[in-house]
């Protein structure tokens, strides 16, 4: 369990779902973490890490605020002396609002957290990582950034923006030794999707969830954490500029009717 031994890592959205699972897994693999979330739940996650003998400090902060992003990156440098990886994972769904009812304020908030948040994480970690000559930046996008049909408009646009940001930034970082990639989760059982799972439970249709992908099930947070672990580790030393779906195969096919061939 030493795939991230001694590495200094920041994870945002660490209080729940994918970020929580990643914090616990990265700590088991030897990372020293700054776990960031806007909710106090992140304190319990850091406490769980410490109880298991790992290293994690919790910070309540807004991942879409430049002042807060500067503060949590400074904290990693102060506590651990370097920054090896940052996973800009915090996100909001924005709900499903009919197009005609969407307001500019609604769009601004979804874009602020989901797209400007990763931009700020990138902007403020780059100087330290380029100085070191190494680093891994991970951003959580979504299958909703690749195709329609998985979210509302602002969310899909924000995640498509994350993918573009990652691709463009990989080239901005040419020759620095710093890598950047996006993960694109499919339907994962987390706090964000709890209403979907709760509704299905009420209706007795839980077995219908996740049936569109060839694995015929929703994903679990630890399955995303495992991809993040790979990308943060030196094992991914030649993986750069990619948007990697972790979706049970959902985006591998065009929509089709009838039986698979
Ligand atoms: N669950 C899915 O099916 C799914 C699918 C595709 C993409 N994603 C993405 O995965 C990421 C993680 O979400 P999740 O599914 O684990 O949901 P989640 O709601 O369980 O966790 C998200 C965490 O982010 C935190 N957060 C939200 N806004 C924040 C902010 N401004 N500053 C700091 N923290 C903030 C929340 O408090 C929460 O703890 C998000 O970017 C989400 O868009 C999720």
Short mmCIF file of N, CA, C and O in Angstrom, two decimals, residues 100-214:
data_model
loop_
_atom_site.label_atom_id
_atom_site.label_comp_id
_atom_site.label_asym_id
_atom_site.label_seq_id
_atom_site.Cartn_x
_atom_site.Cartn_y
_atom_site.Cartn_z
N UNK A 100 -36.16 27.05 -20.34
CA UNK A 100 -36.77 28.38 -20.32
C UNK A 100 -36.77 28.99 -18.92
O UNK A 100 -36.89 30.22 -18.78
N UNK A 101 -36.64 28.15 -17.89
CA UNK A 101 -36.66 28.67 -16.51
C UNK A 101 -35.27 28.89 -15.93
O UNK A 101 -35.13 29.33 -14.79
N UNK A 102 -34.23 28.54 -16.68
CA UNK A 102 -32.87 28.68 -16.14
C UNK A 102 -32.47 30.15 -16.10
O UNK A 102 -32.69 30.87 -17.07
N UNK A 103 -31.86 30.55 -15.01
CA UNK A 103 -31.45 31.96 -14.87
C UNK A 103 -29.93 32.07 -15.04
O UNK A 103 -29.19 31.09 -14.90
N UNK A 104 -29.50 33.28 -15.30
CA UNK A 104 -28.06 33.55 -15.43
C UNK A 104 -27.37 33.23 -14.10
O UNK A 104 -26.27 32.64 -14.08
N UNK A 105 -28.03 33.53 -12.99
CA UNK A 105 -27.43 33.27 -11.67
C UNK A 105 -27.20 31.78 -11.46
O UNK A 105 -26.18 31.36 -10.91
N UNK A 106 -28.17 30.98 -11.90
CA UNK A 106 -28.07 29.51 -11.79
C UNK A 106 -26.87 29.01 -12.61
O UNK A 106 -26.03 28.25 -12.13
N UNK A 107 -26.77 29.47 -13.84
CA UNK A 107 -25.63 29.09 -14.70
C UNK A 107 -24.31 29.52 -14.05
O UNK A 107 -23.34 28.76 -14.02
N UNK A 108 -24.29 30.76 -13.54
CA UNK A 108 -23.03 31.29 -12.97
C UNK A 108 -22.56 30.44 -11.80
O UNK A 108 -21.37 30.18 -11.66
N UNK A 109 -23.50 29.98 -10.97
CA UNK A 109 -23.10 29.21 -9.79
C UNK A 109 -22.57 27.82 -10.20
O UNK A 109 -21.56 27.35 -9.66
N UNK A 110 -23.26 27.18 -11.15
CA UNK A 110 -22.79 25.85 -11.59
C UNK A 110 -21.41 25.98 -12.25
O UNK A 110 -20.49 25.19 -11.96
N UNK A 111 -21.24 26.99 -13.09
CA UNK A 111 -19.94 27.18 -13.75
C UNK A 111 -18.86 27.59 -12.75
O UNK A 111 -17.71 27.17 -12.87
N UNK A 112 -19.24 28.37 -11.77
CA UNK A 112 -18.26 28.83 -10.77
C UNK A 112 -17.66 27.64 -10.01
O UNK A 112 -16.44 27.53 -9.88
N UNK A 113 -18.52 26.74 -9.56
CA UNK A 113 -18.00 25.60 -8.78
C UNK A 113 -17.35 24.57 -9.70
O UNK A 113 -16.22 24.13 -9.47
N UNK A 114 -18.06 24.19 -10.77
CA UNK A 114 -17.64 23.02 -11.56
C UNK A 114 -16.52 23.32 -12.56
O UNK A 114 -15.75 22.41 -12.90
N UNK A 115 -16.44 24.55 -13.03
CA UNK A 115 -15.43 24.87 -14.07
C UNK A 115 -14.38 25.87 -13.57
O UNK A 115 -13.18 25.64 -13.74
N UNK A 116 -14.84 26.94 -12.93
CA UNK A 116 -13.86 27.92 -12.42
C UNK A 116 -13.09 27.32 -11.26
O UNK A 116 -11.89 27.58 -11.10
N UNK A 117 -13.74 26.45 -10.47
CA UNK A 117 -13.04 25.76 -9.37
C UNK A 117 -11.81 25.01 -9.90
O UNK A 117 -10.69 25.24 -9.45
N UNK A 118 -11.99 24.09 -10.88
CA UNK A 118 -10.82 23.41 -11.45
C UNK A 118 -9.80 24.37 -12.07
O UNK A 118 -8.59 24.19 -11.92
N UNK A 119 -10.29 25.44 -12.73
CA UNK A 119 -9.34 26.42 -13.28
C UNK A 119 -8.46 27.01 -12.19
O UNK A 119 -7.23 27.11 -12.33
N UNK A 120 -9.08 27.37 -11.05
CA UNK A 120 -8.32 27.97 -9.95
C UNK A 120 -7.33 26.97 -9.35
O UNK A 120 -6.19 27.33 -9.01
N UNK A 121 -7.78 25.71 -9.24
CA UNK A 121 -6.88 24.67 -8.69
C UNK A 121 -5.66 24.52 -9.61
O UNK A 121 -4.52 24.40 -9.14
N UNK A 122 -5.92 24.54 -10.90
CA UNK A 122 -4.82 24.43 -11.89
C UNK A 122 -3.91 25.66 -11.78
O UNK A 122 -2.69 25.54 -11.62
N UNK A 123 -4.53 26.83 -11.86
CA UNK A 123 -3.75 28.08 -11.89
C UNK A 123 -2.79 28.19 -10.70
O UNK A 123 -1.63 28.55 -10.87
N UNK A 124 -3.30 27.83 -9.51
CA UNK A 124 -2.49 28.07 -8.32
C UNK A 124 -1.60 26.89 -7.93
O UNK A 124 -0.75 27.03 -7.06
N UNK A 125 -1.80 25.73 -8.55
CA UNK A 125 -0.86 24.63 -8.24
C UNK A 125 0.30 24.58 -9.24
O UNK A 125 1.39 24.12 -8.90
N UNK A 126 0.04 25.10 -10.44
CA UNK A 126 1.06 25.04 -11.50
C UNK A 126 2.43 25.65 -11.07
O UNK A 126 3.46 25.03 -11.31
N UNK A 127 2.45 26.83 -10.46
CA UNK A 127 3.77 27.39 -10.14
C UNK A 127 4.61 26.45 -9.27
O UNK A 127 5.82 26.31 -9.47
N UNK A 128 3.95 25.78 -8.30
CA UNK A 128 4.70 24.89 -7.39
C UNK A 128 5.11 23.61 -8.10
O UNK A 128 6.23 23.13 -7.94
N UNK A 129 4.20 23.07 -8.89
CA UNK A 129 4.50 21.80 -9.58
C UNK A 129 5.57 22.00 -10.66
O UNK A 129 6.46 21.16 -10.81
N UNK A 130 5.51 23.10 -11.38
CA UNK A 130 6.51 23.32 -12.43
C UNK A 130 7.89 23.56 -11.79
O UNK A 130 8.91 23.13 -12.32
N UNK A 131 7.89 24.20 -10.65
CA UNK A 131 9.17 24.41 -9.93
C UNK A 131 9.77 23.06 -9.53
O UNK A 131 10.97 22.83 -9.64
N UNK A 132 8.89 22.15 -9.08
CA UNK A 132 9.34 20.80 -8.70
C UNK A 132 9.74 19.98 -9.93
O UNK A 132 10.50 19.02 -9.84
N UNK A 133 9.13 20.31 -11.10
CA UNK A 133 9.36 19.53 -12.32
C UNK A 133 8.51 18.27 -12.36
O UNK A 133 8.75 17.37 -13.17
N UNK A 134 7.48 18.22 -11.51
CA UNK A 134 6.60 17.05 -11.50
C UNK A 134 5.29 17.41 -10.81
O UNK A 134 5.23 18.36 -10.03
N UNK A 135 4.28 16.64 -11.12
CA UNK A 135 2.98 16.83 -10.47
C UNK A 135 1.88 16.23 -11.32
O UNK A 135 2.06 16.02 -12.53
N UNK A 136 0.76 15.92 -10.67
CA UNK A 136 -0.38 15.36 -11.39
C UNK A 136 -1.63 16.14 -10.98
O UNK A 136 -1.94 16.23 -9.78
N UNK A 137 -2.30 16.70 -11.98
CA UNK A 137 -3.56 17.41 -11.73
C UNK A 137 -4.69 16.55 -12.28
O UNK A 137 -4.60 16.07 -13.42
N UNK A 138 -5.70 16.34 -11.47
CA UNK A 138 -6.86 15.55 -11.89
C UNK A 138 -8.09 16.43 -11.72
O UNK A 138 -8.22 17.13 -10.71
N UNK A 139 -8.96 16.42 -12.71
CA UNK A 139 -10.20 17.18 -12.60
C UNK A 139 -11.36 16.22 -12.83
O UNK A 139 -11.31 15.37 -13.72
N UNK A 140 -12.40 16.35 -12.02
CA UNK A 140 -13.57 15.50 -12.24
C UNK A 140 -14.48 16.19 -13.26
O UNK A 140 -15.03 17.26 -12.99
N UNK A 141 -14.59 15.57 -14.43
CA UNK A 141 -15.57 16.01 -15.43
C UNK A 141 -16.78 15.10 -15.26
O UNK A 141 -17.24 14.84 -14.16
N UNK A 142 -17.29 14.55 -16.36
CA UNK A 142 -18.47 13.67 -16.30
C UNK A 142 -18.74 13.14 -17.70
O UNK A 142 -18.37 13.77 -18.69
N UNK A 143 -19.46 12.02 -17.78
CA UNK A 143 -19.96 11.60 -19.10
C UNK A 143 -20.89 12.68 -19.66
O UNK A 143 -21.05 12.78 -20.87
N UNK A 144 -21.46 13.49 -18.76
CA UNK A 144 -22.34 14.59 -19.21
C UNK A 144 -21.56 15.67 -19.95
O UNK A 144 -22.16 16.52 -20.62
N UNK A 145 -20.24 15.66 -19.84
CA UNK A 145 -19.41 16.58 -20.61
C UNK A 145 -19.02 16.01 -21.97
O UNK A 145 -18.44 16.70 -22.80
N UNK A 146 -19.35 14.73 -22.18
CA UNK A 146 -19.03 14.07 -23.45
C UNK A 146 -20.25 13.96 -24.36
O UNK A 146 -20.15 14.05 -25.58
N UNK A 147 -21.41 13.74 -23.74
CA UNK A 147 -22.65 13.48 -24.49
C UNK A 147 -23.82 14.12 -23.77
O UNK A 147 -23.77 14.33 -22.56
N UNK A 148 -24.91 14.32 -24.52
CA UNK A 148 -26.16 14.79 -23.90
C UNK A 148 -26.86 13.64 -23.19
O UNK A 148 -26.45 12.48 -23.31
N UNK A 149 -27.86 13.94 -22.45
CA UNK A 149 -28.73 12.92 -21.89
C UNK A 149 -28.40 12.51 -20.47
O UNK A 149 -29.04 11.61 -19.93
N UNK A 150 -27.39 13.15 -19.86
CA UNK A 150 -27.01 12.74 -18.51
C UNK A 150 -27.20 13.83 -17.47
O UNK A 150 -26.94 13.60 -16.29
N UNK A 151 -27.62 15.04 -17.89
CA UNK A 151 -27.71 16.13 -16.91
C UNK A 151 -28.48 17.30 -17.49
O UNK A 151 -28.88 17.29 -18.65
N UNK A 152 -28.60 18.35 -16.67
CA UNK A 152 -29.12 19.62 -17.15
C UNK A 152 -28.08 20.36 -17.98
O UNK A 152 -26.91 19.97 -18.01
N UNK A 153 -28.51 21.45 -18.61
CA UNK A 153 -27.62 22.18 -19.53
C UNK A 153 -26.38 22.77 -18.87
O UNK A 153 -25.27 22.58 -19.36
N UNK A 154 -26.53 23.53 -17.76
CA UNK A 154 -25.32 24.15 -17.20
C UNK A 154 -24.31 23.12 -16.70
O UNK A 154 -23.10 23.31 -16.86
N UNK A 155 -24.81 22.02 -16.13
CA UNK A 155 -23.89 20.98 -15.63
C UNK A 155 -23.10 20.37 -16.79
O UNK A 155 -21.87 20.28 -16.74
N UNK A 156 -23.82 19.96 -17.85
CA UNK A 156 -23.15 19.36 -19.01
C UNK A 156 -22.14 20.33 -19.62
O UNK A 156 -21.01 19.94 -19.96
N UNK A 157 -22.53 21.59 -19.72
CA UNK A 157 -21.62 22.60 -20.30
C UNK A 157 -20.40 22.79 -19.40
O UNK A 157 -19.27 22.91 -19.89
N UNK A 158 -20.62 22.78 -18.09
CA UNK A 158 -19.48 22.96 -17.17
C UNK A 158 -18.50 21.80 -17.30
O UNK A 158 -17.28 21.99 -17.29
N UNK A 159 -19.02 20.58 -17.46
CA UNK A 159 -18.14 19.40 -17.52
C UNK A 159 -17.45 19.30 -18.88
O UNK A 159 -16.30 18.86 -18.97
N UNK A 160 -18.15 19.70 -19.96
CA UNK A 160 -17.49 19.79 -21.27
C UNK A 160 -16.36 20.82 -21.19
O UNK A 160 -15.28 20.63 -21.76
N UNK A 161 -16.62 21.89 -20.44
CA UNK A 161 -15.60 22.92 -20.24
C UNK A 161 -14.39 22.37 -19.49
O UNK A 161 -13.24 22.69 -19.82
N UNK A 162 -14.63 21.50 -18.51
CA UNK A 162 -13.52 20.90 -17.75
C UNK A 162 -12.64 20.07 -18.70
O UNK A 162 -11.41 20.14 -18.63
N UNK A 163 -13.29 19.31 -19.58
CA UNK A 163 -12.51 18.47 -20.51
C UNK A 163 -11.65 19.35 -21.42
O UNK A 163 -10.45 19.10 -21.61
N UNK A 164 -12.24 20.41 -21.94
CA UNK A 164 -11.49 21.33 -22.80
C UNK A 164 -10.35 22.00 -22.02
O UNK A 164 -9.22 22.12 -22.52
N UNK A 165 -10.64 22.39 -20.80
CA UNK A 165 -9.62 23.02 -19.95
C UNK A 165 -8.43 22.09 -19.74
O UNK A 165 -7.26 22.50 -19.81
N UNK A 166 -8.73 20.81 -19.51
CA UNK A 166 -7.68 19.81 -19.27
C UNK A 166 -6.85 19.62 -20.54
O UNK A 166 -5.60 19.59 -20.50
N UNK A 167 -7.52 19.51 -21.68
CA UNK A 167 -6.78 19.29 -22.93
C UNK A 167 -5.88 20.49 -23.25
O UNK A 167 -4.71 20.33 -23.60
N UNK A 168 -6.43 21.68 -23.10
CA UNK A 168 -5.65 22.90 -23.41
C UNK A 168 -4.49 23.06 -22.43
O UNK A 168 -3.37 23.40 -22.81
N UNK A 169 -4.77 22.77 -21.16
CA UNK A 169 -3.73 22.94 -20.13
C UNK A 169 -2.59 21.94 -20.31
O UNK A 169 -1.42 22.28 -20.03
N UNK A 170 -2.91 20.72 -20.78
CA UNK A 170 -1.83 19.74 -20.99
C UNK A 170 -0.76 20.35 -21.90
O UNK A 170 0.45 20.15 -21.69
N UNK A 171 -1.21 21.12 -22.89
CA UNK A 171 -0.25 21.75 -23.81
C UNK A 171 0.39 23.00 -23.21
O UNK A 171 1.55 23.30 -23.50
N UNK A 172 -0.36 23.72 -22.36
CA UNK A 172 0.26 24.87 -21.66
C UNK A 172 1.41 24.39 -20.78
O UNK A 172 2.34 25.13 -20.51
N UNK A 173 1.32 23.12 -20.34
CA UNK A 173 2.33 22.57 -19.42
C UNK A 173 3.44 21.82 -20.15
O UNK A 173 4.24 21.12 -19.52
N UNK A 174 3.50 22.00 -21.48
CA UNK A 174 4.52 21.29 -22.28
C UNK A 174 5.92 21.47 -21.68
O UNK A 174 6.34 22.59 -21.37
N UNK A 175 6.61 20.38 -21.53
CA UNK A 175 8.01 20.43 -21.10
C UNK A 175 8.21 20.64 -19.62
O UNK A 175 9.35 20.74 -19.16
N UNK A 176 7.12 20.72 -18.84
CA UNK A 176 7.28 20.99 -17.40
C UNK A 176 7.36 19.72 -16.56
O UNK A 176 7.74 19.78 -15.39
N UNK A 177 6.91 18.60 -17.13
CA UNK A 177 6.85 17.36 -16.34
C UNK A 177 5.57 17.23 -15.53
O UNK A 177 5.39 16.25 -14.80
N UNK A 178 4.68 18.22 -15.65
CA UNK A 178 3.42 18.17 -14.92
C UNK A 178 2.35 17.60 -15.84
O UNK A 178 2.22 18.03 -16.99
N UNK A 179 1.58 16.63 -15.35
CA UNK A 179 0.52 15.99 -16.13
C UNK A 179 -0.84 16.49 -15.66
O UNK A 179 -0.99 16.86 -14.49
N UNK A 180 -1.82 16.46 -16.57
CA UNK A 180 -3.20 16.80 -16.18
C UNK A 180 -4.17 15.90 -16.93
O UNK A 180 -4.01 15.68 -18.14
N UNK A 181 -5.14 15.36 -16.22
CA UNK A 181 -6.15 14.49 -16.82
C UNK A 181 -7.51 14.74 -16.17
O UNK A 181 -7.58 15.25 -15.05
N UNK A 182 -8.55 14.35 -16.90
CA UNK A 182 -9.91 14.40 -16.34
C UNK A 182 -10.46 12.99 -16.21
O UNK A 182 -10.14 12.12 -17.03
N UNK A 183 -11.27 12.78 -15.19
CA UNK A 183 -12.04 11.53 -15.11
C UNK A 183 -13.49 11.89 -15.42
O UNK A 183 -13.98 12.96 -15.04
N UNK A 184 -14.16 10.99 -16.12
CA UNK A 184 -15.56 11.22 -16.51
C UNK A 184 -16.43 10.12 -15.91
O UNK A 184 -16.63 9.07 -16.54
N UNK A 185 -16.92 10.33 -14.69
CA UNK A 185 -17.77 9.30 -14.09
C UNK A 185 -19.09 9.15 -14.84
O UNK A 185 -19.63 10.13 -15.36
N UNK A 186 -19.58 7.91 -14.88
CA UNK A 186 -20.97 7.67 -15.30
C UNK A 186 -21.86 7.86 -14.09
O UNK A 186 -21.60 8.73 -13.25
N UNK A 187 -22.88 7.04 -13.96
CA UNK A 187 -23.79 7.16 -12.81
C UNK A 187 -23.17 6.45 -11.60
O UNK A 187 -23.02 5.23 -11.59
N UNK A 188 -22.81 7.26 -10.60
CA UNK A 188 -22.14 6.74 -9.41
C UNK A 188 -23.04 7.01 -8.19
O UNK A 188 -23.63 8.10 -8.09
N UNK A 189 -23.11 6.07 -7.29
CA UNK A 189 -23.98 6.22 -6.11
C UNK A 189 -23.29 7.07 -5.06
O UNK A 189 -22.41 6.59 -4.33
N UNK A 190 -23.65 8.35 -5.00
CA UNK A 190 -23.03 9.32 -4.08
C UNK A 190 -24.10 10.25 -3.53
O UNK A 190 -25.28 10.12 -3.88
N UNK A 191 -23.66 11.23 -2.77
CA UNK A 191 -24.59 12.24 -2.27
C UNK A 191 -25.30 12.95 -3.41
O UNK A 191 -26.49 13.26 -3.32
N UNK A 192 -24.58 13.21 -4.49
CA UNK A 192 -25.17 13.95 -5.61
C UNK A 192 -26.33 13.21 -6.26
O UNK A 192 -27.31 13.79 -6.66
N UNK A 193 -26.21 11.89 -6.35
CA UNK A 193 -27.23 11.09 -7.04
C UNK A 193 -28.20 10.42 -6.06
O UNK A 193 -29.07 9.66 -6.49
N UNK A 194 -28.08 10.74 -4.77
CA UNK A 194 -28.94 10.12 -3.76
C UNK A 194 -30.43 10.26 -4.10
O UNK A 194 -31.18 9.28 -3.98
N UNK A 195 -30.87 11.44 -4.56
CA UNK A 195 -32.30 11.57 -4.88
C UNK A 195 -32.75 10.55 -5.94
O UNK A 195 -33.85 10.01 -5.84
N UNK A 196 -31.90 10.26 -6.92
CA UNK A 196 -32.24 9.27 -7.96
C UNK A 196 -32.42 7.89 -7.34
O UNK A 196 -33.39 7.18 -7.61
N UNK A 197 -31.46 7.53 -6.47
CA UNK A 197 -31.51 6.20 -5.83
C UNK A 197 -32.68 6.12 -4.85
O UNK A 197 -33.35 5.09 -4.77
N UNK A 198 -32.92 7.21 -4.11
CA UNK A 198 -34.02 7.22 -3.14
C UNK A 198 -35.37 7.08 -3.85
O UNK A 198 -36.23 6.32 -3.43
N UNK A 199 -35.52 7.82 -4.97
CA UNK A 199 -36.79 7.76 -5.73
C UNK A 199 -37.04 6.35 -6.24
O UNK A 199 -38.13 5.81 -6.15
N UNK A 200 -35.97 5.73 -6.77
CA UNK A 200 -36.11 4.37 -7.31
C UNK A 200 -36.49 3.39 -6.19
O UNK A 200 -37.31 2.50 -6.40
N UNK A 201 -35.89 3.60 -5.03
CA UNK A 201 -36.19 2.71 -3.88
C UNK A 201 -37.68 2.83 -3.52
O UNK A 201 -38.37 1.83 -3.35
N UNK A 202 -38.15 4.09 -3.45
CA UNK A 202 -39.57 4.33 -3.13
C UNK A 202 -40.49 3.63 -4.13
O UNK A 202 -41.52 3.07 -3.77
N UNK A 203 -40.10 3.68 -5.41
CA UNK A 203 -40.96 3.10 -6.46
C UNK A 203 -40.72 1.61 -6.67
O UNK A 203 -41.35 0.99 -7.52
N UNK A 204 -39.71 1.06 -5.95
CA UNK A 204 -39.38 -0.35 -6.12
C UNK A 204 -38.72 -0.63 -7.46
O UNK A 204 -38.83 -1.73 -8.01
N UNK A 205 -38.00 0.38 -8.00
CA UNK A 205 -37.36 0.20 -9.32
C UNK A 205 -35.84 0.28 -9.24
O UNK A 205 -35.18 0.61 -10.22
N UNK A 206 -35.27 -0.03 -8.06
CA UNK A 206 -33.81 0.07 -7.89
C UNK A 206 -33.07 -0.78 -8.91
O UNK A 206 -31.97 -0.41 -9.36
N UNK A 207 -33.67 -1.91 -9.30
CA UNK A 207 -33.00 -2.81 -10.26
C UNK A 207 -32.93 -2.22 -11.67
O UNK A 207 -32.24 -2.74 -12.54
N UNK A 208 -33.60 -1.10 -11.89
CA UNK A 208 -33.58 -0.46 -13.22
C UNK A 208 -32.40 0.52 -13.34
O UNK A 208 -32.03 0.94 -14.43
N UNK A 209 -31.81 0.89 -12.21
CA UNK A 209 -30.74 1.89 -12.24
C UNK A 209 -29.48 1.30 -12.84
O UNK A 209 -29.08 0.19 -12.50
N UNK A 210 -28.86 2.05 -13.75
CA UNK A 210 -27.59 1.63 -14.34
C UNK A 210 -27.74 0.60 -15.46
O UNK A 210 -26.74 0.05 -15.93
N UNK A 211 -28.97 0.38 -15.91
CA UNK A 211 -29.19 -0.69 -16.91
C UNK A 211 -28.73 -0.28 -18.31
O UNK A 211 -28.66 -1.12 -19.21
N UNK A 212 -28.42 1.00 -18.52
CA UNK A 212 -28.03 1.45 -19.86
C UNK A 212 -26.58 1.10 -20.20
O UNK A 212 -26.18 1.12 -21.36
N UNK A 213 -25.78 0.78 -19.20
CA UNK A 213 -24.38 0.43 -19.51
C UNK A 213 -24.22 -1.10 -19.52
O UNK A 213 -24.99 -1.81 -18.88
N UNK A 214 -23.23 -1.61 -20.25
CA UNK A 214 -23.11 -3.05 -20.39
C UNK A 214 -22.76 -3.81 -19.11
O UNK A 214 -22.91 -5.03 -19.06
#
